Amino acid sequence: MPDLRFSRAAASKQAIRIRQLYKTYDAHKEKIAALENLSCDIAEGEFAVILGPSGCGKSTLVRIIAGLEQPSSGTILVNGSRDSAPGKTCSMVFQSYTSFPWLSVLDNIAFAMRYTSTKTKHERRTRAQELARMVGLENFENAWINELSGGMKQRVSIASALATESRILIMDEPFGALDSQTRMAMQEQLLTITEKTGKTVVFVTHDIEEALVLGDRIYVCTSRPARILAEMDVALPRPRTPEMRNRKIFVEMKYEIFHLLRDHVYAQILETHRARR
Amino acid sequence: MRAGDGARRRLTSPIFLGVLPFAAGAVVWTILVRAYHISPVFLPPLESVPAALRSMFIEQRVATDILISSLRVAAGFAVAVLLATPLGVLMGYSFRISQIFEPVVGFIRYMPVPVFIPLCLLWFGSGDLEKVIVIFLGAFFQLTLMVQDAAGGVRQDFYEAAVMLGAPRRALIFRILWPAALPQIFDSYRVCIGWAWTYLIVAEIVGATAGIGYYIIKAQRYLLVSQIFAAMAIIGLLGMTTDLLFGAGHNLLFPWAKKKRSFLT
């Protein structure tokens, strides 16, 4: 089934609609602007990648989408609704490993279902086992989180997030702390999962190749305060494979994006340095 | 396997290593007594301590005193745990609540326990109640701040993750804060019960009619120095046992947060 998601993304309605979003923080004496006049639309079923320099405000953007933070001004509609109570419409995978160490792998995966589903205890367990299998943790159901490697911890987080059955999955640099081989393997597995579940994914990264391997559409952000610098469709067919990194279009887009970002990366380095002093 | 391996393993076994300092202490003690002819009033020969211990258990029923002291510690410590845990958890959870209680707790915490004893003797007499209250006062304020520290140290992203998984705010204390902080809270108990023993002995030495501390002051009055040492050994053994139990309890209750091995486990 090639290209199924792609066409659906193009045809269907918006999952997330953002208009003139501003966010400023009070830091000591000065105000720091994280987002400035940011607008974009993310279609339902789309794998959207938010790409930008480190520290530019990408995380702030998805935290606002998730409902964990409130914008200073602007509108944001998630599934057509302004109600942004966290945990209602989106699920989230964080960069820091947030699975609960006091629960087993299976109990972690089943955690959300206590609140979001009407299933019986037995059904919840069966569903959790299904999800564990989906992320390749079927032999680690009873393991403690601290016994797992970073990649496995993130798989638990992904399965836990999938258990909420929410239509939108936000991933805030989920593979940022992994070594490059593990990261490639995790990207491959994430592709399999999202191509199967058809969820809308909002994926934050600063890794251009990661953005191209995973995304249907890439939203390139400026240095802080973040705006959308460019939106790009990734014209690679699905299912995606690691070998697509060798395609001409992949390599061309990679350097196109790099040239777009280069000045913003330098600007962000200076900005981060300034803010730390 | 080579021939020397067994011997080497025996020399590095935890029990051998743990006994080593005790043995060194015994050697120094014996040398002091034998070589310098120290009067038994100051330092009795080491071998007189087990003998004293035996007569204490058989003729003077020291077991009753041990029991009384242990119950006092248990009662005072239990009350402190029951009150300090919820207060500390709330202080760790809510900045407002911590703003109310932190100054007063910090104020009293720095008062050394002996300063409570004269008032407690005045108000509650020299019986069990006074001992329990002294232990409580000594343990409660320290423990509250330790529990607060544990509860306040729970990773913030755990709360965010739980909320994103659909947990309502009211579930966060019981589903996230409590299980996340419990191992460290349990460690606070372990540290605190050691202090509770100290407070008890102080209270018993100042004014009591039973208990190990009372026993020590009585032995001092009659210059039964080997009995003082024997009583000290009993206190040490009780403390070590308590600590081992807490250590084993930690590994049993929190298999996900296993500690480094202690010498029994």
Coordinates of C-alpha atoms in Angstrom, one line a residue:
Chain A
M1 CA 0.0 0.0 0.0
P2 CA 2.3 2.8 -1.2
D3 CA 1.5 6.4 -0.7
L4 CA -1.7 5.8 1.2
R5 CA -1.0 8.2 4.0
F6 CA 0.4 10.8 1.6
S7 CA -2.8 11.1 -0.4
R8 CA -4.9 11.0 2.7
A9 CA -2.9 13.8 4.2
A10 CA -3.4 15.9 1.2
A11 CA -7.1 15.2 0.9
S12 CA -8.3 15.4 4.5
K13 CA -9.0 18.2 7.0
Q14 CA -6.8 20.0 9.5
A15 CA -5.8 18.4 12.7
I16 CA -4.0 21.4 14.1
R17 CA -4.5 25.0 13.0
I18 CA -2.2 27.7 14.4
R19 CA -2.6 31.4 13.7
Q20 CA -0.4 34.3 14.8
L21 CA 0.9 32.5 17.8
Y22 CA 3.1 34.4 20.2
K23 CA 4.8 33.2 23.4
T24 CA 7.1 35.3 25.6
Y25 CA 8.7 34.2 28.9
D26 CA 9.6 36.4 31.8
A27 CA 13.2 35.6 32.5
H28 CA 14.7 37.7 35.4
K29 CA 14.5 41.2 34.1
E30 CA 13.9 40.8 30.4
K31 CA 11.2 39.1 28.3
I32 CA 12.3 36.3 26.1
A33 CA 10.2 35.7 23.0
A34 CA 10.1 32.0 22.1
L35 CA 7.5 32.2 19.3
E36 CA 6.6 35.2 17.2
N37 CA 3.7 35.3 14.8
L38 CA 3.8 31.6 14.0
S39 CA 1.1 30.2 11.8
C40 CA 0.8 26.8 10.3
D41 CA -1.7 24.0 9.5
I42 CA -1.1 20.3 10.1
A43 CA -3.4 17.9 8.3
E44 CA -5.0 14.9 9.8
G45 CA -2.9 11.8 9.3
E46 CA 0.1 13.8 8.4
F47 CA 3.6 13.1 9.7
A48 CA 4.6 16.7 10.4
V49 CA 8.2 17.4 11.4
I50 CA 9.1 20.6 13.2
L51 CA 12.7 21.3 12.3
G52 CA 14.8 24.1 13.6
P53 CA 18.0 25.0 15.4
S54 CA 18.5 23.8 18.9
G55 CA 16.9 26.2 21.4
C56 CA 14.8 28.0 18.8
G57 CA 11.4 27.4 20.5
K58 CA 10.3 24.2 18.8
S59 CA 9.6 22.5 22.1
T60 CA 7.6 25.5 23.2
L61 CA 5.4 25.2 20.1
V62 CA 4.6 21.5 20.7
R63 CA 4.1 22.1 24.4
I64 CA 1.5 24.6 23.6
I65 CA -0.1 22.2 21.1
A66 CA -0.1 19.6 23.9
G67 CA -1.8 22.0 26.3
L68 CA 1.1 21.9 28.7
E69 CA 1.7 25.7 28.2
Q70 CA -0.5 28.6 27.2
P71 CA 0.3 30.9 24.3
S72 CA 0.8 34.6 25.1
S73 CA -1.5 35.4 22.2
G74 CA -2.8 33.9 19.0
T75 CA -5.2 31.0 18.3
I76 CA -4.6 27.3 18.2
L77 CA -7.3 24.8 17.2
V78 CA -6.6 21.1 17.9
N79 CA -9.2 18.9 16.2
G80 CA -11.3 22.0 15.7
S81 CA -11.4 22.8 19.4
R82 CA -9.9 25.6 21.4
D83 CA -10.1 23.5 24.6
S84 CA -6.5 22.6 25.2
A85 CA -6.6 20.6 28.4
P86 CA -3.5 18.4 28.3
G87 CA -4.0 14.7 27.8
K88 CA -7.4 15.1 26.1
T89 CA -6.6 15.3 22.4
C90 CA -2.8 14.6 22.1
S91 CA -0.4 12.2 23.6
M92 CA 3.2 12.9 23.9
V93 CA 6.7 11.3 23.9
F94 CA 9.3 13.4 25.7
Q95 CA 13.0 13.5 25.0
S96 CA 13.8 12.7 28.7
Y97 CA 12.8 9.2 29.5
T98 CA 9.5 9.7 31.3
S99 CA 8.3 6.1 31.8
F100 CA 7.7 5.5 35.5
P101 CA 10.5 3.5 37.1
W102 CA 8.2 2.2 39.8
L103 CA 6.0 0.4 37.3
S104 CA 6.8 -2.6 35.1
V105 CA 6.9 -2.1 31.3
L106 CA 3.4 -3.5 31.0
D107 CA 2.0 -1.4 33.8
N108 CA 3.6 1.7 32.2
I109 CA 1.9 0.9 28.9
A110 CA -1.4 0.3 30.6
F111 CA -1.1 3.5 32.7
A112 CA -3.1 5.7 30.4
M113 CA -6.0 3.2 29.9
R114 CA -7.0 3.6 33.5
Y115 CA -8.1 7.1 32.6
T116 CA -8.8 7.1 28.9
S117 CA -10.6 3.9 28.3
T118 CA -13.7 2.0 29.6
K119 CA -12.1 -1.4 29.1
T120 CA -12.1 -3.9 31.9
K121 CA -8.8 -4.7 33.7
H122 CA -8.4 -7.8 31.6
E123 CA -9.0 -6.1 28.3
R124 CA -6.6 -3.3 29.3
R125 CA -3.9 -5.9 30.0
T126 CA -4.5 -7.6 26.6
R127 CA -4.3 -4.3 24.8
A128 CA -1.1 -3.4 26.7
Q129 CA 0.4 -6.7 25.6
E130 CA -0.6 -6.0 22.0
L131 CA 1.1 -2.6 22.2
A132 CA 4.2 -4.1 23.8
R133 CA 4.4 -6.5 20.9
M134 CA 4.0 -3.6 18.4
V135 CA 7.0 -1.9 19.8
G136 CA 9.0 -5.1 20.1
L137 CA 9.0 -5.3 23.9
E138 CA 7.0 -8.6 24.2
N139 CA 9.9 -10.2 26.1
F140 CA 10.3 -7.4 28.5
E141 CA 6.8 -6.9 29.8
N142 CA 7.8 -7.5 33.4
A143 CA 11.1 -5.7 33.3
W144 CA 11.7 -2.5 35.4
I145 CA 12.3 0.7 33.4
N146 CA 15.8 1.2 34.9
E147 CA 16.9 -2.1 33.5
L148 CA 16.2 -1.0 29.9
S149 CA 18.4 0.8 27.5
G150 CA 17.6 4.3 26.2
G151 CA 16.0 3.0 23.0
M152 CA 13.9 0.5 24.9
K153 CA 12.8 3.2 27.3
Q154 CA 11.6 5.3 24.4
R155 CA 9.7 2.3 23.0
V156 CA 7.9 2.0 26.3
S157 CA 7.0 5.7 26.1
I158 CA 5.7 5.3 22.5
A159 CA 3.6 2.4 23.5
S160 CA 2.3 4.3 26.6
A161 CA 1.4 7.2 24.3
L162 CA -0.3 4.9 21.8
A163 CA -2.4 3.4 24.6
T164 CA -4.2 6.7 25.0
E165 CA -5.8 6.2 21.6
S166 CA -5.6 9.9 21.0
R167 CA -5.5 10.9 17.3
I168 CA -2.5 13.1 17.6
L169 CA 0.9 12.0 18.7
I170 CA 3.5 14.6 19.7
M171 CA 7.1 13.6 19.8
D172 CA 9.6 16.1 21.3
E173 CA 13.0 15.1 20.1
P174 CA 12.3 11.5 21.2
F175 CA 15.5 10.1 19.8
G176 CA 17.7 13.0 20.7
A177 CA 19.5 11.2 23.5
L178 CA 20.1 7.9 21.5
D179 CA 23.3 6.9 19.7
S180 CA 23.1 7.1 16.0
Q181 CA 22.6 3.4 15.3
T182 CA 19.8 3.0 17.8
R183 CA 18.3 6.2 16.4
M184 CA 18.2 4.8 12.9
A185 CA 16.6 1.6 14.2
M186 CA 14.0 3.5 16.2
Q187 CA 13.2 5.7 13.2
E188 CA 12.5 2.6 11.1
Q189 CA 10.3 1.2 13.8
L190 CA 8.4 4.4 14.3
L191 CA 7.7 4.5 10.5
T192 CA 6.2 1.0 10.7
I193 CA 4.0 2.0 13.7
T194 CA 2.8 5.2 12.3
E195 CA 2.2 3.9 8.9
K196 CA 0.1 1.2 10.5
T197 CA -1.9 3.4 12.9
G198 CA -2.4 6.4 10.6
K199 CA -2.1 8.9 13.5
T200 CA -1.3 12.5 13.0
V201 CA 2.3 12.9 14.3
V202 CA 4.0 16.1 15.3
F203 CA 7.7 15.3 15.5
V204 CA 10.3 17.8 16.8
T205 CA 13.9 17.4 15.7
H206 CA 17.0 19.4 14.8
D207 CA 18.3 16.5 12.6
I208 CA 17.6 17.2 8.9
E209 CA 18.1 13.6 7.9
E210 CA 15.7 12.4 10.6
A211 CA 13.1 15.0 9.3
L212 CA 13.4 13.7 5.8
V213 CA 13.3 10.0 6.6
L214 CA 10.2 10.4 8.7
G215 CA 8.2 13.3 7.6
D216 CA 5.4 13.9 5.0
R217 CA 5.9 17.6 5.5
I218 CA 8.6 19.6 7.2
Y219 CA 8.0 22.9 8.9
V220 CA 11.4 24.6 9.1
C221 CA 11.7 27.1 11.9
T222 CA 13.8 30.2 12.3
S223 CA 16.1 30.9 15.2
R224 CA 14.4 32.3 18.3
P225 CA 11.8 33.7 18.3
A226 CA 10.6 30.9 16.1
R227 CA 8.5 31.5 13.0
I228 CA 7.9 29.1 10.2
L229 CA 10.6 29.7 7.6
A230 CA 9.4 27.2 5.0
E231 CA 7.1 24.3 4.6
M232 CA 8.3 21.5 2.5
D233 CA 6.6 18.3 1.3
V234 CA 8.9 15.3 1.3
A235 CA 8.2 13.6 -2.0
L236 CA 9.5 10.2 -1.0
P237 CA 7.1 7.3 -1.3
R238 CA 5.9 5.2 1.6
P239 CA 6.7 2.8 3.1
R240 CA 10.0 4.6 3.8
T241 CA 13.2 2.7 4.0
P242 CA 16.6 3.6 5.3
E243 CA 18.0 3.3 1.8
M244 CA 16.0 6.3 0.7
R245 CA 18.8 8.4 2.3
N246 CA 20.8 7.7 -0.9
R247 CA 18.1 9.0 -3.3
K248 CA 19.0 12.1 -5.2
I249 CA 15.9 14.0 -4.0
F250 CA 16.8 13.1 -0.4
V251 CA 20.3 14.5 -0.7
E252 CA 19.1 17.6 -2.6
M253 CA 16.5 18.4 0.0
K254 CA 19.0 17.8 2.8
Y255 CA 21.3 20.5 1.5
E256 CA 18.4 22.8 0.5
I257 CA 17.2 22.8 4.1
F258 CA 20.7 23.2 5.4
H259 CA 21.3 26.3 3.3
L260 CA 17.9 27.6 4.5
L261 CA 18.8 27.0 8.1
R262 CA 22.5 27.9 8.1
D263 CA 22.1 31.6 9.1
H264 CA 19.5 30.8 11.7
V265 CA 21.8 28.2 13.2
Y266 CA 24.5 30.7 13.6
A267 CA 22.0 33.3 14.9
Q268 CA 20.7 30.8 17.4
I269 CA 24.2 30.0 18.7
L270 CA 24.8 33.7 19.4
E271 CA 21.3 34.1 20.9
T272 CA 21.7 31.2 23.3
H273 CA 25.1 32.5 24.3
R274 CA 23.6 35.9 25.0
A275 CA 20.7 34.6 27.0
R276 CA 23.0 32.5 29.2
R277 CA 25.1 35.5 30.3
Chain B
M1 CA 40.6 -22.8 39.7
R2 CA 43.9 -22.2 41.4
A3 CA 44.7 -23.2 44.9
G4 CA 44.9 -19.6 46.3
D5 CA 41.5 -18.6 45.1
G6 CA 39.5 -20.1 48.0
A7 CA 41.7 -18.4 50.6
R8 CA 41.5 -15.1 48.7
R9 CA 37.8 -15.2 48.5
R10 CA 37.6 -15.9 52.3
L11 CA 39.8 -12.9 53.0
T12 CA 37.5 -10.6 50.9
S13 CA 34.2 -12.0 52.1
P14 CA 31.9 -9.3 53.4
I15 CA 31.6 -10.9 56.9
F16 CA 35.4 -11.0 57.3
L17 CA 35.8 -7.5 56.1
G18 CA 33.0 -6.3 58.4
V19 CA 34.5 -7.9 61.4
L20 CA 37.9 -6.5 60.8
P21 CA 37.5 -3.1 62.5
F22 CA 35.8 -4.8 65.5
A23 CA 38.8 -7.1 65.8
A24 CA 41.2 -4.2 65.5
G25 CA 39.3 -2.3 68.2
A26 CA 39.5 -5.4 70.5
V27 CA 43.3 -5.7 69.9
V28 CA 43.9 -2.0 70.8
W29 CA 41.7 -2.3 73.8
T30 CA 43.5 -5.4 75.1
I31 CA 46.9 -3.8 74.5
L32 CA 45.9 -0.7 76.4
V33 CA 44.6 -2.7 79.4
R34 CA 47.6 -5.2 79.5
A35 CA 50.5 -3.0 78.6
Y36 CA 49.5 0.2 80.4
H37 CA 47.8 -1.4 83.4
I38 CA 44.8 0.9 83.2
S39 CA 42.6 0.7 86.2
P40 CA 39.4 -1.4 85.5
V41 CA 37.4 1.6 86.8
F42 CA 38.4 3.5 83.7
L43 CA 38.8 0.6 81.2
P44 CA 37.8 -2.9 82.3
P45 CA 39.4 -5.8 80.5
L46 CA 37.6 -6.7 77.4
E47 CA 36.7 -10.2 78.6
S48 CA 34.7 -8.7 81.5
V49 CA 32.2 -7.3 79.1
P50 CA 30.6 -10.6 78.0
A51 CA 30.5 -11.7 81.6
A52 CA 28.8 -8.4 82.6
L53 CA 26.4 -9.0 79.7
R54 CA 25.5 -12.4 81.0
S55 CA 24.8 -11.3 84.5
M56 CA 22.8 -8.4 83.2
F57 CA 20.5 -10.7 81.3
I58 CA 20.3 -13.4 83.9
E59 CA 20.3 -11.5 87.2
Q60 CA 19.2 -8.0 86.4
R61 CA 16.6 -8.7 83.7
V62 CA 18.1 -6.2 81.2
A63 CA 15.8 -7.7 78.6
T64 CA 12.9 -5.8 80.1
D65 CA 14.8 -2.6 79.9
I66 CA 15.7 -3.3 76.2
L67 CA 12.0 -4.0 75.5
I68 CA 10.9 -0.8 77.3
S69 CA 13.4 1.3 75.4
S70 CA 12.6 -0.3 72.1
L71 CA 8.9 0.3 72.6
R72 CA 9.5 3.9 73.5
V73 CA 11.5 4.4 70.3
A74 CA 8.9 2.6 68.2
A75 CA 6.1 4.7 69.6
G76 CA 7.8 8.0 69.3
F77 CA 9.1 7.2 65.9
A78 CA 5.8 5.9 64.7
V79 CA 3.9 9.0 65.7
A80 CA 6.6 11.2 64.0
V81 CA 6.3 9.1 60.8
L82 CA 2.5 9.3 60.8
L83 CA 2.5 13.0 61.1
A84 CA 5.7 14.1 59.3
T85 CA 4.9 12.0 56.2
P86 CA 1.7 13.6 55.1
L87 CA 2.9 17.1 56.1
G88 CA 6.2 16.7 54.3
V89 CA 4.5 15.3 51.2
L90 CA 2.1 18.3 51.1
M91 CA 5.0 20.7 51.6
G92 CA 6.9 19.1 48.8
Y93 CA 3.9 19.2 46.5
S94 CA 2.7 22.7 47.1
F95 CA 4.9 25.7 47.3
R96 CA 2.2 27.6 49.3
I97 CA 2.0 25.0 52.0
S98 CA 5.8 24.8 52.3
Q99 CA 5.8 28.6 52.7
I100 CA 3.5 28.3 55.7
F101 CA 5.3 25.5 57.5
E102 CA 8.9 25.7 56.5
P103 CA 9.9 28.7 58.7
V104 CA 8.4 27.2 61.9
V105 CA 9.8 23.7 61.2
G106 CA 13.2 25.1 60.4
F107 CA 13.1 27.2 63.6
I108 CA 12.3 24.2 65.9
R109 CA 14.5 21.8 64.0
Y110 CA 17.7 23.6 65.1
M111 CA 16.8 23.2 68.8
P112 CA 18.9 20.4 70.2
V113 CA 16.7 17.7 71.6
P114 CA 18.1 18.0 75.2
V115 CA 16.5 21.5 75.5
F116 CA 13.1 19.9 75.3
I117 CA 13.8 17.5 78.1
P118 CA 13.4 19.9 81.1
L119 CA 10.0 21.1 79.9
C120 CA 8.9 17.6 79.0
L121 CA 9.9 16.4 82.5
L122 CA 8.0 19.3 84.0
W123 CA 4.8 18.7 81.9
F124 CA 4.7 15.0 81.4
G125 CA 6.7 13.5 84.3
S126 CA 9.6 11.0 83.8
G127 CA 7.5 8.1 82.5
D128 CA 7.0 6.6 79.1
L129 CA 4.9 9.5 77.8
E130 CA 7.7 12.0 78.3
K131 CA 10.2 9.7 76.5
V132 CA 7.8 9.2 73.6
I133 CA 7.2 12.9 73.3
V134 CA 11.0 13.8 73.4
I135 CA 11.6 11.2 70.6
F136 CA 8.7 12.6 68.7
L137 CA 9.9 16.2 69.0
G138 CA 13.4 15.2 68.0
A139 CA 12.3 13.2 65.0
F140 CA 9.3 15.0 63.7
F141 CA 10.8 18.3 62.5
Q142 CA 13.8 16.7 60.9
L143 CA 11.7 14.1 59.2
T144 CA 9.2 16.6 57.9
L145 CA 11.9 18.4 56.0
M146 CA 13.5 15.2 54.7
V147 CA 10.2 14.0 53.4
Q148 CA 9.5 17.4 51.9
D149 CA 12.9 17.2 50.1
A150 CA 12.1 13.8 48.8
A151 CA 8.6 14.8 47.6
G152 CA 9.8 18.0 46.1
G153 CA 12.6 16.3 44.3
V154 CA 10.2 14.2 42.1
R155 CA 11.0 14.9 38.4
Q156 CA 8.6 17.4 37.0
D157 CA 8.4 15.7 33.7
F158 CA 6.8 12.7 35.4
Y159 CA 3.9 14.9 36.2
E160 CA 3.7 16.2 32.7
A161 CA 4.0 12.7 31.3
A162 CA 1.2 11.5 33.6
V163 CA -1.1 14.4 32.6
M164 CA -0.4 13.7 28.9
L165 CA -1.5 10.1 29.6
G166 CA -4.8 11.4 30.8
A167 CA -4.2 11.4 34.6
P168 CA -6.3 14.1 36.4
R169 CA -4.5 16.5 38.6
R170 CA -5.9 15.0 41.8
A171 CA -4.3 11.6 40.9
L172 CA -0.8 13.1 40.7
I173 CA 0.0 12.9 44.5
F174 CA -1.0 9.2 44.8
R175 CA 0.0 7.9 41.4
I176 CA 3.2 9.9 40.8
L177 CA 4.6 11.8 43.7
W178 CA 4.1 9.0 46.3
P179 CA 5.5 6.1 44.4
A180 CA 8.3 8.2 43.0
A181 CA 9.4 9.7 46.3
L182 CA 8.8 6.7 48.5
P183 CA 12.2 5.1 48.3
Q184 CA 13.9 8.3 49.4
I185 CA 11.2 8.8 52.1
F186 CA 11.9 5.3 53.4
D187 CA 15.6 6.2 53.5
S188 CA 14.7 9.2 55.6
Y189 CA 12.9 6.9 58.1
R190 CA 16.1 4.8 58.2
V191 CA 18.3 7.8 59.1
C192 CA 15.7 9.2 61.4
I193 CA 15.2 6.1 63.5
G194 CA 18.9 6.2 64.3
W195 CA 18.5 9.7 65.7
A196 CA 15.4 8.5 67.6
W197 CA 17.6 6.0 69.5
T198 CA 20.0 8.8 70.4
Y199 CA 17.2 11.0 71.7
L200 CA 15.8 8.2 73.8
I201 CA 19.1 7.4 75.5
V202 CA 19.6 11.1 76.3
A203 CA 16.2 11.3 77.7
E204 CA 16.7 8.1 79.7
I205 CA 20.0 9.3 81.1
V206 CA 18.6 12.6 82.2
G207 CA 15.6 11.2 84.1
A208 CA 14.1 7.7 84.0
T209 CA 13.3 4.7 86.1
A210 CA 13.7 2.1 83.4
G211 CA 15.3 1.6 80.0
I212 CA 18.8 1.1 78.7
G213 CA 19.8 4.7 79.3
Y214 CA 18.7 4.5 82.9
Y215 CA 20.7 1.2 83.1
I216 CA 23.8 3.0 82.0
I217 CA 23.5 5.9 84.5
K218 CA 22.8 3.3 87.3
A219 CA 25.9 1.3 86.3
Q220 CA 28.0 4.5 86.3
R221 CA 26.7 5.3 89.8
Y222 CA 28.1 2.0 91.1
L223 CA 31.2 2.2 89.0
L224 CA 30.2 -0.9 87.1
V225 CA 32.1 0.2 84.0
S226 CA 32.0 -3.1 82.2
Q227 CA 28.2 -2.9 82.4
I228 CA 28.3 0.5 80.8
F229 CA 30.3 -1.0 77.9
A230 CA 27.9 -4.0 77.8
A231 CA 24.9 -1.6 77.5
M232 CA 26.6 0.3 74.8
A233 CA 27.2 -2.9 72.9
I234 CA 23.5 -3.7 73.2
I235 CA 22.5 -0.3 71.8
G236 CA 24.9 -0.8 68.9
L237 CA 23.5 -4.2 68.1
L238 CA 20.0 -2.9 68.3
G239 CA 20.8 0.0 66.0
M240 CA 22.6 -2.3 63.5
T241 CA 19.7 -4.7 63.5
T242 CA 17.3 -1.9 62.8
D243 CA 19.4 -0.7 60.0
L244 CA 19.7 -4.1 58.4
L245 CA 16.0 -4.5 58.6
F246 CA 15.4 -1.2 56.9
G247 CA 18.0 -2.0 54.3
A248 CA 16.3 -5.4 53.6
G249 CA 12.9 -3.7 53.6
H250 CA 14.1 -1.2 51.0
N251 CA 15.1 -3.9 48.6
L252 CA 12.0 -5.9 49.3
L253 CA 9.6 -2.9 48.9
F254 CA 11.3 -1.2 46.0
P255 CA 12.8 -3.8 43.8
W256 CA 12.9 -1.2 41.0
A257 CA 15.2 1.0 43.0
K258 CA 17.7 -1.6 44.3
K259 CA 20.5 -0.2 46.4
K260 CA 24.1 -1.3 46.4
R261 CA 24.4 -4.5 48.3
S262 CA 24.4 -4.3 52.1
F263 CA 26.4 -6.9 53.9
L264 CA 23.6 -9.3 54.5
T265 CA 21.9 -9.1 51.1

